[in-house]
Short mmCIF file of C-alpha atoms in Angstrom, two decimals:
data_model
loop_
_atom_site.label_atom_id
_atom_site.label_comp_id
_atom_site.label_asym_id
_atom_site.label_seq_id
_atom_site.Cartn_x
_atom_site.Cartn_y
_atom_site.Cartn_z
CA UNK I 1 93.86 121.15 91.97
CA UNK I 2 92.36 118.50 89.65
CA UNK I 3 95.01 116.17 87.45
CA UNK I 4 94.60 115.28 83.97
CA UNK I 5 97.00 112.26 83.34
CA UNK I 6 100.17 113.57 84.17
CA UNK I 7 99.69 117.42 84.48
CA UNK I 8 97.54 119.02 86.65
CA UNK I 9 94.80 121.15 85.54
CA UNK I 10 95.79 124.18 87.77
CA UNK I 11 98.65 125.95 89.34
CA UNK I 12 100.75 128.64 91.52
CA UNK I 13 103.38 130.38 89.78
CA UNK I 14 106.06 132.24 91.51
CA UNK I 15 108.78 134.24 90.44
CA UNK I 16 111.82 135.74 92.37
CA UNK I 17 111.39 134.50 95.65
CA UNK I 18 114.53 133.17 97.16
CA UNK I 19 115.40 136.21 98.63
CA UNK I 20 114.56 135.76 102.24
CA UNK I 21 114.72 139.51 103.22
CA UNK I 22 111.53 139.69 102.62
CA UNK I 23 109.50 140.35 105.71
CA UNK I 24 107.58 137.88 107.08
CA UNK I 25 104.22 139.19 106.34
CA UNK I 26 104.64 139.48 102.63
CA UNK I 27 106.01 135.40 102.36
CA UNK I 28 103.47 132.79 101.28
CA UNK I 29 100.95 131.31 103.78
CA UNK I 30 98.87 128.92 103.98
CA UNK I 31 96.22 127.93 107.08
CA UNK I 32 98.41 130.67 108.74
CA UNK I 33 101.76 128.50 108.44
CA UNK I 34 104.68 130.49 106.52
CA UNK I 35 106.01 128.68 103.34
CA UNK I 36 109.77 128.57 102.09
CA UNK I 37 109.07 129.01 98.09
CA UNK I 38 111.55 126.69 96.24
CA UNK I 39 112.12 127.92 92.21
CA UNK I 40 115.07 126.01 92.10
CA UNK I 41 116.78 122.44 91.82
CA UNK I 42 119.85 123.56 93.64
CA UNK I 43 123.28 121.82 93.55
CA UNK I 44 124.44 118.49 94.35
CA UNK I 45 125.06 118.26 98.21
CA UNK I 46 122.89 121.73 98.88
CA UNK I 47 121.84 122.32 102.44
CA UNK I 48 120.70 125.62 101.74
CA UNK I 49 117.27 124.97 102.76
CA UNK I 50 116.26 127.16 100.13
CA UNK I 51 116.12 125.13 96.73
CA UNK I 52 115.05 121.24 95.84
CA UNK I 53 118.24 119.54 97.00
CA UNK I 54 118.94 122.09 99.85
CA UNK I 55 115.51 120.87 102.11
CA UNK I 56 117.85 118.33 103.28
CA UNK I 57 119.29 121.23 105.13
CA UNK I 58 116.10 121.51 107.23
CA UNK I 59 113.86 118.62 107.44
CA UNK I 60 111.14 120.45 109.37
CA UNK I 61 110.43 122.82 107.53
CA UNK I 62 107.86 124.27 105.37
CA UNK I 63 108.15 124.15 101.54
CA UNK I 64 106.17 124.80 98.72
CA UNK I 65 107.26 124.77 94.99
CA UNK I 66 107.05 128.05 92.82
CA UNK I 67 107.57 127.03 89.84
CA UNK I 68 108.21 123.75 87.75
CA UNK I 69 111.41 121.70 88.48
CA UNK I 70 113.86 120.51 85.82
CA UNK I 71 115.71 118.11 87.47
CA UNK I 72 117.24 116.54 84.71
CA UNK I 73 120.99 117.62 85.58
CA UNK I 74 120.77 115.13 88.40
CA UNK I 75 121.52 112.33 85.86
CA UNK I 76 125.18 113.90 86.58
CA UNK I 77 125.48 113.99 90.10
CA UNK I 78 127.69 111.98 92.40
CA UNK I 79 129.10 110.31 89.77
CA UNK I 80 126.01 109.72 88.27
CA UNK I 81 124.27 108.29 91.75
CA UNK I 82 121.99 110.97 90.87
CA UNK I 83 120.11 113.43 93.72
CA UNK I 84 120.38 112.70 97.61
CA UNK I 85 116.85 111.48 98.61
CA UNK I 86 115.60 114.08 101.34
CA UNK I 87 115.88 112.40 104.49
CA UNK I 88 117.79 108.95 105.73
CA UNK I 89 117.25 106.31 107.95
CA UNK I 90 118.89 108.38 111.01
CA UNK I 91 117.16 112.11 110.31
CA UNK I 92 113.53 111.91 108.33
CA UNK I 93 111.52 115.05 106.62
CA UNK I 94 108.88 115.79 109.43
CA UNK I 95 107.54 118.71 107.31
CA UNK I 96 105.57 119.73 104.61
CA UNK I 97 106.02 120.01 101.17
CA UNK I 98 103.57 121.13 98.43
CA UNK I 99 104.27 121.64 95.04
CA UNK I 100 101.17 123.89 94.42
CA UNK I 101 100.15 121.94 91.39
CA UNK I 102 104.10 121.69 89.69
CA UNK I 103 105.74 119.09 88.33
CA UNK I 104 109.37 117.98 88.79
CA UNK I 105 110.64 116.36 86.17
CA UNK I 106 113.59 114.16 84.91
CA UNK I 107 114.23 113.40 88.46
CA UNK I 108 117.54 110.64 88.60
CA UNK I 109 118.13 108.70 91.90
CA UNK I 110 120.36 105.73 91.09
CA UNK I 111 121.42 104.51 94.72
CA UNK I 112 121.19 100.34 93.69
CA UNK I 113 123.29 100.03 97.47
CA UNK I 114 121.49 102.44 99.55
CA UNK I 115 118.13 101.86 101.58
CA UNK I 116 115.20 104.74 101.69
CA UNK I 117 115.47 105.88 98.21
CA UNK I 118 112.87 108.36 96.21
CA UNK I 119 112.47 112.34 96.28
CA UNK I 120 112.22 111.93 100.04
CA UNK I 121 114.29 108.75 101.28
CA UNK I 122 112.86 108.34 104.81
CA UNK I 123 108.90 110.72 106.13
CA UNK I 124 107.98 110.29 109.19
CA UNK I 125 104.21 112.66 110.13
CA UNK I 126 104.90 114.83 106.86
CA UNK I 127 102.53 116.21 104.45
CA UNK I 128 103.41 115.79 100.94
CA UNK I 129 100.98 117.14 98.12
CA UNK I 130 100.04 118.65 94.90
CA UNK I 131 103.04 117.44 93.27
CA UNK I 132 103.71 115.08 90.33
CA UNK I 133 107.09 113.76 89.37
CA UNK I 134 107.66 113.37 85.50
CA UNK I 135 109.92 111.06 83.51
CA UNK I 136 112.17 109.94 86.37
CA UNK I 137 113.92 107.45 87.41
CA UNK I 138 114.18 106.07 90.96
CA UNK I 139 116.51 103.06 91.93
CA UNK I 140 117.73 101.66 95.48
CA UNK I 141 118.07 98.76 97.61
CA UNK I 142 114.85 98.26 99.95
CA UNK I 143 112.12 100.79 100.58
CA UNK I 144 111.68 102.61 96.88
CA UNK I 145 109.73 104.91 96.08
CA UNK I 146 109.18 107.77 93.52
CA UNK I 147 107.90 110.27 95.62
CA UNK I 148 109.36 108.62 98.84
CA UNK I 149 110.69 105.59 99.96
CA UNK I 150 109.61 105.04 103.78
CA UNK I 151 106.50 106.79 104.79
CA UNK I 152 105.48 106.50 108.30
CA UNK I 153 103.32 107.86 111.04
CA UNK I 154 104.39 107.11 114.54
CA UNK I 155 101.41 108.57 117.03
CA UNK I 156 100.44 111.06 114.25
CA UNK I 157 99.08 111.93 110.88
CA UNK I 158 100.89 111.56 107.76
CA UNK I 159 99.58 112.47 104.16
CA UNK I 160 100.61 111.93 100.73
CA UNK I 161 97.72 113.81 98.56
CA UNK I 162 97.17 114.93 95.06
CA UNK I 163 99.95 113.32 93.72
CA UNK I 164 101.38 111.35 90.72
CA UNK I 165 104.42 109.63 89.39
CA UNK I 166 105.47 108.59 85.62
CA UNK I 167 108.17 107.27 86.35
CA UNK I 168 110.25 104.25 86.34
CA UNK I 169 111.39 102.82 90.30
CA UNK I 170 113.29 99.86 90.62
CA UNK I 171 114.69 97.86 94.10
CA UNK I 172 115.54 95.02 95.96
CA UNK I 173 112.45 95.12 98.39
CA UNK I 174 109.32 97.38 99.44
CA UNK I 175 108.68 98.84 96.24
CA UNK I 176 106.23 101.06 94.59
CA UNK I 177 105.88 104.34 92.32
CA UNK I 178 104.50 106.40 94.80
CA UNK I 179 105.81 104.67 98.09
CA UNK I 180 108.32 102.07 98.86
CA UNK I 181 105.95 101.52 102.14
CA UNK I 182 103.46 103.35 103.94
CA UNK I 183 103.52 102.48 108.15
CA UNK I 184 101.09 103.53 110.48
CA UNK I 185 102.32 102.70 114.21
CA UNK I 186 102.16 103.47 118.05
CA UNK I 187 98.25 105.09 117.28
CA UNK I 188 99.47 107.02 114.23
CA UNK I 189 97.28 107.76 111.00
CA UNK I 190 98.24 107.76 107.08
CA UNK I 191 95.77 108.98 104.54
CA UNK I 192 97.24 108.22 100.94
CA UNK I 193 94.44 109.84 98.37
CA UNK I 194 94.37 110.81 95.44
CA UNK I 195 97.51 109.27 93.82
CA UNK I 196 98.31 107.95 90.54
CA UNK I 197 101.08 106.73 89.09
CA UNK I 198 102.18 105.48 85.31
CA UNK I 199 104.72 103.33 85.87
CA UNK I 200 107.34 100.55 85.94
CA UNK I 201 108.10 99.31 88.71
CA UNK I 202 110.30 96.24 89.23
CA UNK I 203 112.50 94.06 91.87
CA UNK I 204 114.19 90.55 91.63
CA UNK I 205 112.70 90.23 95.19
CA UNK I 206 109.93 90.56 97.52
CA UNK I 207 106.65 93.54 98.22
CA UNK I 208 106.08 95.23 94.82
CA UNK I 209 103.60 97.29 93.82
CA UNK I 210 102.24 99.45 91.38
CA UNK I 211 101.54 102.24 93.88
CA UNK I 212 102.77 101.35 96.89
CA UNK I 213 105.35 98.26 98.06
CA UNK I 214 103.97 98.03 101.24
CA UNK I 215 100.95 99.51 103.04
CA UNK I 216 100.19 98.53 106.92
CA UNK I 217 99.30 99.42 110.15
CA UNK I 218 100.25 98.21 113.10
CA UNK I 219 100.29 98.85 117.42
CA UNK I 220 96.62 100.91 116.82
CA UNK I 221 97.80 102.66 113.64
CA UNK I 222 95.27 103.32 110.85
CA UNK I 223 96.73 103.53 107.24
CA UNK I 224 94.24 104.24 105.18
CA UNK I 225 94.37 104.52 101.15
CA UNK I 226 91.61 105.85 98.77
CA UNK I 227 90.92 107.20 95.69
CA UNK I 228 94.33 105.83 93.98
CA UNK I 229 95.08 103.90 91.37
CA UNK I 230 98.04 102.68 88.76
CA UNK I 231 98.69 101.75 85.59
CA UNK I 232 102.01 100.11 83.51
CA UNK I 233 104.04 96.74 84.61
CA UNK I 234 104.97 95.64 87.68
CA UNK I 235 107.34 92.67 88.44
CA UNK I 236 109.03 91.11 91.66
CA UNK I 237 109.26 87.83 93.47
CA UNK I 238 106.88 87.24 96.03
CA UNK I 239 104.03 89.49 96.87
CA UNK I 240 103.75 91.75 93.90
CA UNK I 241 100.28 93.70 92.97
CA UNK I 242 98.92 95.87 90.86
CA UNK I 243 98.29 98.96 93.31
CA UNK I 244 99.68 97.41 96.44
CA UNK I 245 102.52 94.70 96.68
CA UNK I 246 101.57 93.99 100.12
CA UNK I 247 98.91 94.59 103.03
CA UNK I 248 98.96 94.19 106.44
CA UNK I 249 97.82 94.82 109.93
CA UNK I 250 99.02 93.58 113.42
CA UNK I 251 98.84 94.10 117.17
CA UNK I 252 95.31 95.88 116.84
CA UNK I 253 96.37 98.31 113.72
CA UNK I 254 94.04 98.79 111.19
CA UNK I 255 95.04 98.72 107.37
CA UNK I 256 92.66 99.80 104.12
CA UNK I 257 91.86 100.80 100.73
CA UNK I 258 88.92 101.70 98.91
CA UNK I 259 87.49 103.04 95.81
CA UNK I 260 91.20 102.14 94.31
CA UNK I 261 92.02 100.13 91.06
CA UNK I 262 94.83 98.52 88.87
CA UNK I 263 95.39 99.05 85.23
CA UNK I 264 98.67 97.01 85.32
CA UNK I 265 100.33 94.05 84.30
CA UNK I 266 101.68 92.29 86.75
CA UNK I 267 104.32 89.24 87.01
CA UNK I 268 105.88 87.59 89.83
CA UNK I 269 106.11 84.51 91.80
CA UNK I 270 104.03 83.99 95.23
CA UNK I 271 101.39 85.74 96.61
CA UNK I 272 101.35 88.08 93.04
CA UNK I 273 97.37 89.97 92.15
CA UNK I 274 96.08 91.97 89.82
CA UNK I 275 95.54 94.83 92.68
CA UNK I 276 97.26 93.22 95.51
CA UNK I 277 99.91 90.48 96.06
CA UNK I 278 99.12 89.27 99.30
CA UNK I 279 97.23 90.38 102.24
CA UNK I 280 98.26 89.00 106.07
CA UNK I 281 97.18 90.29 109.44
CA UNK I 282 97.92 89.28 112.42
CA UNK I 283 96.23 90.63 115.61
CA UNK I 284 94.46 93.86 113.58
CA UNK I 285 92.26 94.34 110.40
CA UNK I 286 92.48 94.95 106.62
CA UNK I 287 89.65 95.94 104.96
CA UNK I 288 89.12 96.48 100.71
CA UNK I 289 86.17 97.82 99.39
CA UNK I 290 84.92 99.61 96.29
CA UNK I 291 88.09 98.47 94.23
CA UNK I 292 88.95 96.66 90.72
CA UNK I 293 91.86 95.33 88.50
CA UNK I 294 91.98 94.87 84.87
CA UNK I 295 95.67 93.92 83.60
CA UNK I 296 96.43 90.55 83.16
CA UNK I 297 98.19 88.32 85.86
CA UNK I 298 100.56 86.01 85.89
CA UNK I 299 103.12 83.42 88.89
CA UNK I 300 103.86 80.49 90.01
CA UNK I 301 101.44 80.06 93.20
CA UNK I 302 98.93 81.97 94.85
CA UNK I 303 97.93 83.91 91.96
CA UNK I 304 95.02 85.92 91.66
CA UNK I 305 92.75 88.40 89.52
CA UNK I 306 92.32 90.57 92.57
CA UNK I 307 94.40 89.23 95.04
CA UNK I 308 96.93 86.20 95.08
CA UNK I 309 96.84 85.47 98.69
CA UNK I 310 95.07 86.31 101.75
CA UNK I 311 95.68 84.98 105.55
CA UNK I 312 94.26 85.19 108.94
CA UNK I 313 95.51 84.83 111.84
CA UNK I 314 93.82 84.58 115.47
CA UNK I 315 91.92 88.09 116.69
CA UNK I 316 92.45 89.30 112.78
CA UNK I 317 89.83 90.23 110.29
CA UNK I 318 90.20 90.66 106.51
CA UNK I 319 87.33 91.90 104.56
CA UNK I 320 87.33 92.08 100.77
CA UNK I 321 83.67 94.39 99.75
CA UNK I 322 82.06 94.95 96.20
CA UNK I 323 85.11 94.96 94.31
CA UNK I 324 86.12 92.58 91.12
CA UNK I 325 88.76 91.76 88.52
CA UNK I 326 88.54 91.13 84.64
CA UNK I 327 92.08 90.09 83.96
CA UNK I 328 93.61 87.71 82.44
CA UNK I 329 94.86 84.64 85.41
CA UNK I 330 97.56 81.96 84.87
CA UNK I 331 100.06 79.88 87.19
CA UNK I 332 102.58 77.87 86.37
CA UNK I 333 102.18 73.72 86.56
CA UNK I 334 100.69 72.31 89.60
CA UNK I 335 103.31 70.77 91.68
CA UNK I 336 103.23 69.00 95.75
CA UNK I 337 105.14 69.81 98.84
CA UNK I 338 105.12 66.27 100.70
CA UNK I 339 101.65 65.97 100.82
CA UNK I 340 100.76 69.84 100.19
CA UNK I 341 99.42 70.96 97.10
CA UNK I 342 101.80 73.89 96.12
CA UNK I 343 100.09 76.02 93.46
CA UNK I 344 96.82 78.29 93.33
CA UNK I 345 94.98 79.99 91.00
CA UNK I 346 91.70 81.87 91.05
CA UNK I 347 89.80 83.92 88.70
CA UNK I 348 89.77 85.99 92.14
CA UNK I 349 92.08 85.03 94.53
CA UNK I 350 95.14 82.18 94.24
CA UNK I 351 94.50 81.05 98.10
CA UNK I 352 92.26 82.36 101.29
CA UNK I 353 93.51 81.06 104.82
CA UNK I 354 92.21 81.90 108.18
CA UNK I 355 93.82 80.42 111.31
CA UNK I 356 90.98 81.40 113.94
CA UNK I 357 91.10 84.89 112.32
CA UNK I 358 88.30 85.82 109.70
CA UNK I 359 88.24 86.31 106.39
CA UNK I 360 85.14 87.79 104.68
CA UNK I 361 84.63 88.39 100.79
CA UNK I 362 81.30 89.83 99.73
CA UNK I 363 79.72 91.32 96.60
CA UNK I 364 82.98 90.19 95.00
CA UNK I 365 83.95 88.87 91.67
CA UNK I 366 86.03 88.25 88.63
CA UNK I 367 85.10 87.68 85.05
CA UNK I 368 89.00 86.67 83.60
CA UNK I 369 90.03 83.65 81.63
CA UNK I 370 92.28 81.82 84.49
CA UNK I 371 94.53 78.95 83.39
CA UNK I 372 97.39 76.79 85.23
CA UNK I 373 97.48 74.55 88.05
CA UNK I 374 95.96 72.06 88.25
CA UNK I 375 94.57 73.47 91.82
CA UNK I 376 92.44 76.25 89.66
CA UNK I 377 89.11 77.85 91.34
CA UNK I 378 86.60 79.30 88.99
CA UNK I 379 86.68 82.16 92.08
CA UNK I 380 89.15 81.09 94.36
CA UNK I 381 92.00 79.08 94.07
CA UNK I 382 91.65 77.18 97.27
CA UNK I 383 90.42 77.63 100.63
CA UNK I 384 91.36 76.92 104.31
CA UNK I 385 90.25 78.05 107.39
CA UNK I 386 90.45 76.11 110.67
CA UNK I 387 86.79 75.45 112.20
CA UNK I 388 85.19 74.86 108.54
CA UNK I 389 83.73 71.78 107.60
CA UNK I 390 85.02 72.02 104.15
CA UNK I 391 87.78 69.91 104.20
CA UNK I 392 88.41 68.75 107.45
CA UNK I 393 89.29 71.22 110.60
CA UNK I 394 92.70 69.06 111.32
CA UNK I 395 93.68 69.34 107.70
CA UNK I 396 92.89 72.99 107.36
CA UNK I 397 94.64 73.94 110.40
CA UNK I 398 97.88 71.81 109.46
CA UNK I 399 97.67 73.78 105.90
CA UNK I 400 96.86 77.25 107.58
CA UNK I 401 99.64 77.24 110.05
CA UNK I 402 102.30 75.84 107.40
CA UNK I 403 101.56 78.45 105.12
CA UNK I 404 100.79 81.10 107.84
CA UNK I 405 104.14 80.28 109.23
CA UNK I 406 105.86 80.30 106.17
CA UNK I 407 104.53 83.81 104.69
CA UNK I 408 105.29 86.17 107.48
CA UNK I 409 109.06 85.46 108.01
CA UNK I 410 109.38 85.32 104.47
CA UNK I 411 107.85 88.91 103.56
CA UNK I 412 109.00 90.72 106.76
CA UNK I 413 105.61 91.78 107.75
CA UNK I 414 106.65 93.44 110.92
CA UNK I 415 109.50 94.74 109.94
#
């Protein structure tokens, strides 16, 4: 089903079908697998297992949507808290849902206090496609998303395809239109293609995106993200991007994206990129090919066209592959840390550090105006890698590890 903006360009319509009388061999399948057909938003608190609201009465199960969803009457619910995201912290959806090309729209989830907020609060290996969400409005504490806040695969596969969100998603931390974070672990494999959002998407603190808060991989899981992009504003703190807020791989996991891009503007503090905010791997690899960015950028330090930061850390690997930015850059007024420079700006990327890890950029550039600090790069803000003659190995390592150090607590990369 191909999407056109925010409708997509075909359908399947179904009428009358909560009766579950009907025999099993006359009920909707699909690869052999027998579908519950949801036509309705339900009520607030539904467990039915047979409407919108009511999955949360069965979070294994099989559901596909049979006709378009007005959710607009959510606005009312719980006191105006709005729908109950599918799935918690304690019990996650583990099935699948597929809207069959239908849209649900005026969706209301207003939960400021309450972690693992979206249409689904909490996924772990669950299928989610062919659905867009229309004119909502998603707000929580940490892990936000439109479609669903936490989205995980722990030793299996997960997929979010064919999707889209206008909407407008707002939290405290892990944000995005489409995912609050996407977490590959314990061997486990996401594919997130084929999503779009038109959004805003905001936070007064860290992991933003336009798409996705957080995307990452770690203990030999592979999330992998193509095909995607996003357009609108997104703001935060520290690590806030265009697509992706945040990237990141550890303990031999494997994090990427490719043939992605970032219509967005985008405003924060640290680590903040026209397509991603920052990018940090420790002990796996993140690789980002075949990607651009085009809204204008703007922080305080380690800002970037494409990507504000990147960092490296021993037995890691980030590569960054034919992929550019033609934004608008700027930082705020170049200011030191003891003797450490504290702000960078690059047409490209704010600031690139590797401490014994590797960080590769090739076939890679950026054509915006970039204006600031007074540590500006015409391509990169500034670079430090330990081993590299450029400035010094003791000096780069000092500046690596300080920063290193300092990023990964701050950003909960692991968490």
């Amino acid at each position: 089903m191909a999407r056109i903006n925010d409708k997509f360009t075909g359908r399947v319509d179904f009428r009358d079908v909560q009766d579950q009388s009907i025999p099993e061999n006359q009920r909707l399948k699909i690869n052999g697998d027998s579908y519950t057909i949801l036509t309705a938003l339900g009520s607030q608190d539904s467990t039915t297992g047979l409407d919108l609201q009511g999955i949360q009465g069965n979070l294994s199960g099989k559901y596909a949507l049979g006709a378009d969803i007005d959710a607009s009457p959510t606005r009312k619910w719980s006191k105006e808290a709005g729908f109950a995201p599918i799935g918690d912290r304690n019990q996650a959806f583990g099935g699948i849902f597929d809207g069959l090309g239908h849209r649900i729209a005026g969706l209301t989830v207003k939960r400021p206090a309450q972690n693992h907020a979206g249409l689904f609060g909490n996924a772990v290996n669950a299928t989610l496609r062919n659905v867009g969400l229309h004119r909502g409005s998603v707000e929580g504490a940490s892990y936000v998303g439109g479609l669903v806040g936490d989205n995980r695969a722990c030793g299996a596969m997960a997929l979010v395809d064919n999707v889209y969100a206008c909407a407008r998603v707002a939290g405290q931390g892990k944000v995005g239109a489409i995912a609050g974070r996407n977490r590959a672990e314990k061997g486990g494999e996401i594919q997130l293609c084929n999503a779009h959002a038109i959004a805003q998407v905001s936070s007064n603190a860290n992991v933003v995106g336009g798409l996705v808060g957080q995307h990452t991989a770690t203990e030999g899981g592979t999330a992998n993200m193509s095909r995607s992009y996003a357009e609108g504003a997104v703001s935060g703190a520290d690590a806030v991007g265009g697509l992706v807020g945040l990237i990141s791989s550890a303990d031999g996991g494997t994090a990427r994206i490719s043939s992605s891009h970032a219509m967005a503007t985008v405003d924060g503090k640290e680590l903040v990129g026209g397509l991603v905010g920052g990018s940090i791997s420790t002990g796996g690899k993140i690789e980002i090919s075949v990607a651009y960015a085009t809204g204008s950028v703007s922080g305080t330090n380690s800002v970037g066209g494409l990507m504000g930061a990147t960092f490296a850390a021993p037995d890691s690997t980030v590569g960054i592959s034919r992929s550019c930015a033609t934004g608008s850059v700027s930082g705020a007024p170049s200011h030191w840390f003891y003797f450490l420079p504290r702000n960078y700006i690059g047409r490209l990327m704010g600031l690139k550090l590797a401490l014994y890890g590797k960080v590769e950029i090739s076939d890679s550039n950026a054509t915006g105006r970039v204006s600031g600090a007074s540590s500006t790069g015409e391509r990169i803000g500034a670079e430090f890698a330990f081993g590299e003659q450029r400035i010094g190995r003791w000096f780069s390592l000092l500046v690596a590890a300080y920063y290193g150090k300092r990023m990964i607590p701050t950003l909960n990369v692991r968490d």
